[in-house]
Structure formats: C-alpha cells, structure tokens
Amino acid sequence: MTTTITRGLETTGLAKSFGGVHAVDNATVAFHHGKVNALIGPNGSGKTTFFNCVTGMIKPDAGSVSYRGEDITGRPPHRIARAGIGRSFQLCRVFPRMTVLENLLASVRSPTLPGWLRSARQRGDIERARELLMRVGIDHLEHAEARDLSYGQQKLLELAGVLMTDPETIMLDEPAGGVNPALLDRIANLVRALNAEGKTFLIVEHNMDLVMSLSDHVVVFDRGAPIAEGSPDEVRADPRVLEAYLGS
C-alpha cells in the first residue's frame, strides 16, 4: 500500500544576507503538512529571517519557497496569506487605540473604520470575530482598547486575528514570549485543538518544554541553516543540536 504524502511548506536553497552576515544560508527544509512543526535554534540562528522570507516580508537573495507544490517565492504578504498561510510576529502587532473587536475586523476589511464595519455587517465578520474572541478566551474584552490588554492577552488577540482569515497553515513566532503560565497553557491547548481540526502549525520558540510537548516534528537551525530534524526525542538526543546550543 502506497502512503500519500501531502506537500505543504517547503524551501529549497533559501538564502538571505545582510551585509556580510548570512542570516539564512542555503536552507532546504520541508515541514510536515497537517502537523505541529517547531523551528528552534540559538539566538541569531536565522529563524525569524526565515519566517520573513517565507511570508513575503523580505525577499530572499536566492532559493525558493513553495506551498502545496506552488512556487510562492517573493510574493507580497497579502498574496501569501491568500495562498493559505497566516502568521504572528515575535513582537505583537495590534492596533493599540482600537478595540479588541475592531482589531479583528481590521485583519479582513478595508482601510477605513466605516468600511470595516459596513462590510463586516454584510458578510458576518462581526459574528465570526466574536466567536474567535470567545474561543481564545478574551470575549469579555471585546470593547477594551488593545493597549489596555496584558501582553499575553495581546498574543491571544493576535492569534485570533490570524484565524480571522482561516489560514490552512499558521506560523507563530515565539508565542510563549512574555506570557504567564496560565495563558501559555491556553495557547498550547488552542494549538492542539486547531491542529486536530486540520490546521498545520510552524512555531518558532525558545521554550523547550513547550516545543517538546507540543510538536510532532522539529527542525533545528544554526547559523542560518537546518542542522537536524526529526521527532522531539530524536532532536533532543542529536549531538549536533547539543553542540549548537551549548558549544563544542
């Protein structure tokens, strides 16, 4: 019996330099579609630059990015989002003086507030936004301004904003950063539940307890390139990973 492997997010020879620094260096890697993938590595190993190349925030110098077998290299972020990839950022990107509900509507609507609300009422986006706020557990803050939320609550708001576009693959950049243990558990449970519903995840994270408990597949970067990949247990025991983190 032949097993069919669903192609997801893949890069071939991806490279990006800043001056003489090779932030991403000939990175060829395939993430497991339908699974929770983690991308780990020491500080400065190129993880966020890799994210930015994949999602069109910056253009790679060389190599390619493909998603579901389609070349998406160098496309602008909104076109990559339409292809089915959503992402969060290492530092939360919310509109601080807008309400929690308005922040979610902003992720799917036109650039003026009347446009957001008018089209939202027509298309049911307000209802969807409220459902997502309830799902991430901050529906009681619907009318609060985003600047009044804790940092962990802003992370939940950003995740809800990503979900507004219903992406097939969700890329999270350090979701545990600055989050208290209770909210971190909520984020982890959301990832597990969404993955069970068919969402693919690619998570950059330094919290190794979270990575090892949440991930199906782990890729390790060092100096801009993948040096190891496998299950959490395989990666944990790989001497190349230990050397990258601890030094030879």
mmCIF file of C-alpha atoms in Angstrom:
data_model
loop_
_atom_site.group_PDB
_atom_site.id
_atom_site.type_symbol
_atom_site.label_atom_id
_atom_site.label_comp_id
_atom_site.label_asym_id
_atom_site.label_seq_id
_atom_site.Cartn_x
_atom_site.Cartn_y
_atom_site.Cartn_z
ATOM 1 C CA MET A 1 0.000 0.000 0.000
ATOM 2 C CA THR A 2 1.400 3.394 -1.016
ATOM 3 C CA THR A 3 1.240 6.226 1.513
ATOM 4 C CA THR A 4 0.325 9.601 0.019
ATOM 5 C CA ILE A 5 2.340 12.468 1.474
ATOM 6 C CA THR A 6 0.601 15.824 1.332
ATOM 7 C CA ARG A 7 3.027 18.532 0.306
ATOM 8 C CA GLY A 8 2.987 21.623 2.462
ATOM 9 C CA LEU A 9 5.529 24.356 3.103
ATOM 10 C CA GLU A 10 8.967 23.681 1.601
ATOM 11 C CA THR A 11 12.082 25.711 0.892
ATOM 12 C CA THR A 12 14.975 24.901 -1.423
ATOM 13 C CA GLY A 13 18.335 26.640 -1.097
ATOM 14 C CA LEU A 14 16.752 29.644 0.599
ATOM 15 C CA ALA A 15 19.291 32.388 1.350
ATOM 16 C CA LYS A 16 19.268 35.900 2.751
ATOM 17 C CA SER A 17 22.236 38.033 3.742
ATOM 18 C CA PHE A 18 22.511 41.393 5.450
ATOM 19 C CA GLY A 19 25.874 42.882 4.578
ATOM 20 C CA GLY A 20 28.319 40.063 5.154
ATOM 21 C CA VAL A 21 26.076 38.150 7.535
ATOM 22 C CA HIS A 22 24.314 35.060 6.126
ATOM 23 C CA ALA A 23 21.094 35.179 8.143
ATOM 24 C CA VAL A 24 19.596 32.306 6.126
ATOM 25 C CA ASP A 25 22.154 30.148 4.360
ATOM 26 C CA ASN A 26 21.084 27.640 1.684
ATOM 27 C CA ALA A 27 18.170 26.361 3.777
ATOM 28 C CA THR A 28 16.397 23.367 2.291
ATOM 29 C CA VAL A 29 13.633 22.043 4.517
ATOM 30 C CA ALA A 30 10.144 20.532 4.282
ATOM 31 C CA PHE A 31 7.626 20.888 7.089
ATOM 32 C CA HIS A 32 5.014 18.222 7.772
ATOM 33 C CA HIS A 33 1.608 19.242 6.495
ATOM 34 C CA GLY A 34 -1.207 18.680 8.984
ATOM 35 C CA LYS A 35 1.223 18.506 11.912
ATOM 36 C CA VAL A 36 2.651 20.801 14.573
ATOM 37 C CA ASN A 37 6.169 21.719 13.444
ATOM 38 C CA ALA A 38 8.704 23.618 15.517
ATOM 39 C CA LEU A 39 11.667 25.624 14.288
ATOM 40 C CA ILE A 40 14.261 26.024 17.032
ATOM 41 C CA GLY A 41 17.842 27.199 17.341
ATOM 42 C CA PRO A 42 20.103 29.547 19.272
ATOM 43 C CA ASN A 43 19.569 33.301 19.179
ATOM 44 C CA GLY A 44 20.742 34.669 15.833
ATOM 45 C CA SER A 45 20.328 31.369 14.003
ATOM 46 C CA GLY A 46 18.053 32.892 11.349
ATOM 47 C CA LYS A 47 14.629 31.678 12.432
ATOM 48 C CA THR A 48 12.741 34.964 12.187
ATOM 49 C CA THR A 49 14.533 35.931 8.966
ATOM 50 C CA PHE A 50 13.457 32.552 7.573
ATOM 51 C CA PHE A 51 9.846 33.344 8.593
ATOM 52 C CA ASN A 52 10.084 36.748 6.937
ATOM 53 C CA CYS A 53 11.387 35.246 3.684
ATOM 54 C CA VAL A 54 8.634 32.638 3.625
ATOM 55 C CA THR A 55 5.831 35.125 4.297
ATOM 56 C CA GLY A 56 6.990 37.828 1.893
ATOM 57 C CA MET A 57 8.085 40.370 4.495
ATOM 58 C CA ILE A 58 11.522 40.363 2.874
ATOM 59 C CA LYS A 59 12.722 38.934 -0.441
ATOM 60 C CA PRO A 60 15.274 36.116 -0.345
ATOM 61 C CA ASP A 61 18.528 36.554 -2.222
ATOM 62 C CA ALA A 62 18.374 33.029 -3.610
ATOM 63 C CA GLY A 63 16.390 29.826 -3.430
ATOM 64 C CA SER A 64 12.667 29.165 -3.482
ATOM 65 C CA VAL A 65 9.624 28.779 -1.264
ATOM 66 C CA SER A 66 6.763 26.511 -2.260
ATOM 67 C CA TYR A 67 3.418 25.791 -0.675
ATOM 68 C CA ARG A 68 1.268 22.830 -1.672
ATOM 69 C CA GLY A 69 3.537 22.427 -4.704
ATOM 70 C CA GLU A 70 3.146 26.040 -5.883
ATOM 71 C CA ASP A 71 6.069 28.462 -6.029
ATOM 72 C CA ILE A 72 5.312 31.458 -3.794
ATOM 73 C CA THR A 73 8.844 32.900 -3.671
ATOM 74 C CA GLY A 74 8.902 36.683 -3.333
ATOM 75 C CA ARG A 75 5.152 37.177 -3.414
ATOM 76 C CA PRO A 76 3.863 40.096 -1.329
ATOM 77 C CA PRO A 77 2.486 39.174 2.111
ATOM 78 C CA HIS A 78 -1.185 39.583 1.176
ATOM 79 C CA ARG A 79 -0.842 37.099 -1.695
ATOM 80 C CA ILE A 80 0.918 34.589 0.519
ATOM 81 C CA ALA A 81 -1.893 34.997 3.044
ATOM 82 C CA ARG A 82 -4.399 34.262 0.285
ATOM 83 C CA ALA A 83 -2.473 31.081 -0.512
ATOM 84 C CA GLY A 84 -3.391 29.850 2.965
ATOM 85 C CA ILE A 85 -0.538 30.936 5.252
ATOM 86 C CA GLY A 86 -1.113 33.145 8.295
ATOM 87 C CA ARG A 87 1.466 34.338 10.801
ATOM 88 C CA SER A 88 2.034 36.121 14.078
ATOM 89 C CA PHE A 89 5.092 38.172 14.994
ATOM 90 C CA GLN A 90 7.759 37.995 17.665
ATOM 91 C CA LEU A 91 6.572 41.369 18.963
ATOM 92 C CA CYS A 92 2.785 41.621 18.958
ATOM 93 C CA ARG A 93 1.318 43.657 16.138
ATOM 94 C CA VAL A 94 -2.001 45.094 17.282
ATOM 95 C CA PHE A 95 -3.646 48.491 16.849
ATOM 96 C CA PRO A 96 -3.297 49.851 20.388
ATOM 97 C CA ARG A 97 -6.021 52.524 20.249
ATOM 98 C CA MET A 98 -8.590 50.314 18.554
ATOM 99 C CA THR A 99 -10.882 47.977 20.444
ATOM 100 C CA VAL A 100 -10.303 44.256 20.556
ATOM 101 C CA LEU A 101 -13.217 43.687 18.158
ATOM 102 C CA GLU A 102 -12.003 46.380 15.760
ATOM 103 C CA ASN A 103 -8.571 44.765 15.698
ATOM 104 C CA LEU A 104 -10.067 41.539 14.385
ATOM 105 C CA LEU A 105 -12.158 43.314 11.778
ATOM 106 C CA ALA A 106 -9.051 45.164 10.627
ATOM 107 C CA SER A 107 -7.451 41.881 9.562
ATOM 108 C CA VAL A 108 -10.107 41.266 6.909
ATOM 109 C CA ARG A 109 -11.557 44.618 5.948
ATOM 110 C CA SER A 110 -10.880 47.851 4.079
ATOM 111 C CA PRO A 111 -8.574 50.595 5.443
ATOM 112 C CA THR A 112 -11.285 52.846 6.919
ATOM 113 C CA LEU A 113 -13.273 52.054 10.028
ATOM 114 C CA PRO A 114 -16.682 52.721 8.383
ATOM 115 C CA GLY A 115 -15.609 50.332 5.619
ATOM 116 C CA TRP A 116 -14.713 47.632 8.128
ATOM 117 C CA LEU A 117 -17.995 47.883 9.996
ATOM 118 C CA ARG A 118 -20.197 48.203 6.904
ATOM 119 C CA SER A 119 -18.697 45.201 5.119
ATOM 120 C CA ALA A 120 -18.460 43.244 8.357
ATOM 121 C CA ARG A 121 -22.187 43.554 8.930
ATOM 122 C CA GLN A 122 -22.844 42.430 5.366
ATOM 123 C CA ARG A 123 -20.544 39.416 5.494
ATOM 124 C CA GLY A 124 -20.978 38.266 9.067
ATOM 125 C CA ASP A 125 -17.420 39.107 10.096
ATOM 126 C CA ILE A 126 -18.541 40.622 13.395
ATOM 127 C CA GLU A 127 -20.132 37.325 14.362
ATOM 128 C CA ARG A 128 -17.035 35.413 13.340
ATOM 129 C CA ALA A 129 -14.810 37.815 15.275
ATOM 130 C CA ARG A 130 -16.898 37.346 18.414
ATOM 131 C CA GLU A 131 -16.777 33.574 18.036
ATOM 132 C CA LEU A 132 -12.986 33.696 17.796
ATOM 133 C CA LEU A 133 -12.696 36.021 20.789
ATOM 134 C CA MET A 134 -14.746 33.525 22.757
ATOM 135 C CA ARG A 135 -12.571 30.676 21.544
ATOM 136 C CA VAL A 136 -9.321 32.327 22.643
ATOM 137 C CA GLY A 137 -10.930 33.408 25.908
ATOM 138 C CA ILE A 138 -10.977 37.190 25.669
ATOM 139 C CA ASP A 139 -14.553 37.812 24.530
ATOM 140 C CA HIS A 140 -15.181 39.763 27.753
ATOM 141 C CA LEU A 141 -12.641 42.319 26.491
ATOM 142 C CA GLU A 142 -14.402 42.976 23.175
ATOM 143 C CA HIS A 143 -14.813 46.703 23.801
ATOM 144 C CA ALA A 144 -11.471 47.271 25.542
ATOM 145 C CA GLU A 145 -8.701 49.053 23.674
ATOM 146 C CA ALA A 146 -5.865 46.714 22.743
ATOM 147 C CA ARG A 147 -3.345 48.848 24.657
ATOM 148 C CA ASP A 148 -5.178 48.010 27.903
ATOM 149 C CA LEU A 149 -4.675 44.257 27.491
ATOM 150 C CA SER A 150 -1.839 42.366 29.128
ATOM 151 C CA TYR A 151 0.890 41.198 26.783
ATOM 152 C CA GLY A 152 -0.410 37.636 26.971
ATOM 153 C CA GLN A 153 -3.906 38.806 26.088
ATOM 154 C CA GLN A 154 -2.452 40.724 23.141
ATOM 155 C CA LYS A 155 -0.856 37.459 21.983
ATOM 156 C CA LEU A 156 -4.289 35.828 22.097
ATOM 157 C CA LEU A 157 -5.763 38.778 20.196
ATOM 158 C CA GLU A 158 -3.062 38.474 17.534
ATOM 159 C CA LEU A 159 -3.760 34.735 17.195
ATOM 160 C CA ALA A 160 -7.485 35.433 16.817
ATOM 161 C CA GLY A 161 -6.612 37.965 14.109
ATOM 162 C CA VAL A 162 -4.619 35.321 12.247
ATOM 163 C CA LEU A 163 -7.576 32.943 12.491
ATOM 164 C CA MET A 164 -9.958 35.540 11.008
ATOM 165 C CA THR A 165 -8.634 34.746 7.535
ATOM 166 C CA ASP A 166 -8.998 30.979 8.151
ATOM 167 C CA PRO A 167 -5.458 30.035 7.062
ATOM 168 C CA GLU A 168 -4.567 26.422 6.424
ATOM 169 C CA THR A 169 -1.049 26.872 7.838
ATOM 170 C CA ILE A 170 -0.316 29.060 10.865
ATOM 171 C CA MET A 171 3.188 30.345 11.603
ATOM 172 C CA LEU A 172 3.728 31.562 15.179
ATOM 173 C CA ASP A 173 6.879 33.486 16.107
ATOM 174 C CA GLU A 174 7.641 32.952 19.814
ATOM 175 C CA PRO A 175 4.063 32.570 21.099
ATOM 176 C CA ALA A 176 5.371 31.882 24.628
ATOM 177 C CA GLY A 177 7.439 35.057 24.874
ATOM 178 C CA GLY A 178 6.282 37.264 27.765
ATOM 179 C CA VAL A 179 3.258 35.068 28.511
ATOM 180 C CA ASN A 180 2.341 33.873 32.002
ATOM 181 C CA PRO A 181 1.908 30.104 32.579
ATOM 182 C CA ALA A 182 -1.909 30.189 32.602
ATOM 183 C CA LEU A 183 -2.151 31.968 29.251
ATOM 184 C CA LEU A 184 0.628 29.804 27.860
ATOM 185 C CA ASP A 185 -1.423 26.710 28.672
ATOM 186 C CA ARG A 186 -4.370 28.293 26.877
ATOM 187 C CA ILE A 187 -2.260 28.963 23.770
ATOM 188 C CA ALA A 188 -0.900 25.402 23.810
ATOM 189 C CA ASN A 189 -4.397 23.950 24.114
ATOM 190 C CA LEU A 190 -5.600 26.148 21.251
ATOM 191 C CA VAL A 191 -2.774 24.906 19.043
ATOM 192 C CA ARG A 192 -3.624 21.279 19.861
ATOM 193 C CA ALA A 193 -7.326 21.805 19.200
ATOM 194 C CA LEU A 194 -6.783 23.682 15.934
ATOM 195 C CA ASN A 195 -4.313 21.056 14.763
ATOM 196 C CA ALA A 196 -6.887 18.347 15.499
ATOM 197 C CA GLU A 197 -9.248 20.299 13.236
ATOM 198 C CA GLY A 198 -6.715 20.173 10.394
ATOM 199 C CA LYS A 199 -4.575 23.276 10.835
ATOM 200 C CA THR A 200 -0.833 22.962 10.205
ATOM 201 C CA PHE A 201 1.489 24.846 12.563
ATOM 202 C CA LEU A 202 5.044 26.076 12.277
ATOM 203 C CA ILE A 203 6.237 27.521 15.569
ATOM 204 C CA VAL A 204 9.464 29.368 16.367
ATOM 205 C CA GLU A 205 10.021 29.047 20.093
ATOM 206 C CA HIS A 206 12.707 29.087 22.793
ATOM 207 C CA ASN A 207 10.571 27.427 25.460
ATOM 208 C CA MET A 208 11.839 23.868 25.060
ATOM 209 C CA ASP A 209 9.248 22.364 27.392
ATOM 210 C CA LEU A 210 6.526 23.775 25.155
ATOM 211 C CA VAL A 211 8.294 22.675 21.969
ATOM 212 C CA MET A 212 8.850 19.117 23.129
ATOM 213 C CA SER A 213 5.329 18.666 24.476
ATOM 214 C CA LEU A 214 3.526 20.263 21.536
ATOM 215 C CA SER A 215 5.442 19.335 18.392
ATOM 216 C CA ASP A 216 5.254 16.369 16.059
ATOM 217 C CA HIS A 217 8.266 17.450 14.018
ATOM 218 C CA VAL A 218 11.192 19.681 14.974
ATOM 219 C CA VAL A 219 13.692 21.429 12.691
ATOM 220 C CA VAL A 220 16.844 22.900 14.213
ATOM 221 C CA PHE A 221 18.640 25.915 12.708
ATOM 222 C CA ASP A 222 22.178 27.030 13.397
ATOM 223 C CA ARG A 223 23.916 29.876 11.546
ATOM 224 C CA GLY A 224 21.061 30.202 9.102
ATOM 225 C CA ALA A 225 20.764 26.567 8.015
ATOM 226 C CA PRO A 226 18.993 23.405 9.199
ATOM 227 C CA ILE A 227 21.365 21.071 11.042
ATOM 228 C CA ALA A 228 18.898 18.475 12.339
ATOM 229 C CA GLU A 229 15.266 17.447 12.175
ATOM 230 C CA GLY A 230 13.018 14.725 13.480
ATOM 231 C CA SER A 231 10.707 13.918 16.359
ATOM 232 C CA PRO A 232 11.229 15.784 19.645
ATOM 233 C CA ASP A 233 13.003 12.755 21.137
ATOM 234 C CA GLU A 234 15.288 12.405 18.119
ATOM 235 C CA VAL A 235 16.212 16.075 18.129
ATOM 236 C CA ARG A 236 16.778 16.147 21.877
ATOM 237 C CA ALA A 237 19.345 13.339 21.563
ATOM 238 C CA ASP A 238 21.150 14.711 18.493
ATOM 239 C CA PRO A 239 24.744 15.745 19.356
ATOM 240 C CA ARG A 240 24.672 18.457 16.663
ATOM 241 C CA VAL A 241 21.804 20.125 18.499
ATOM 242 C CA LEU A 242 23.584 19.963 21.826
ATOM 243 C CA GLU A 243 26.698 21.487 20.262
ATOM 244 C CA ALA A 244 24.709 24.304 18.626
ATOM 245 C CA TYR A 245 23.053 25.258 21.897
ATOM 246 C CA LEU A 246 25.868 24.578 24.343
ATOM 247 C CA GLY A 247 29.033 24.933 22.270
ATOM 248 C CA SER A 248 31.510 22.212 21.403
#
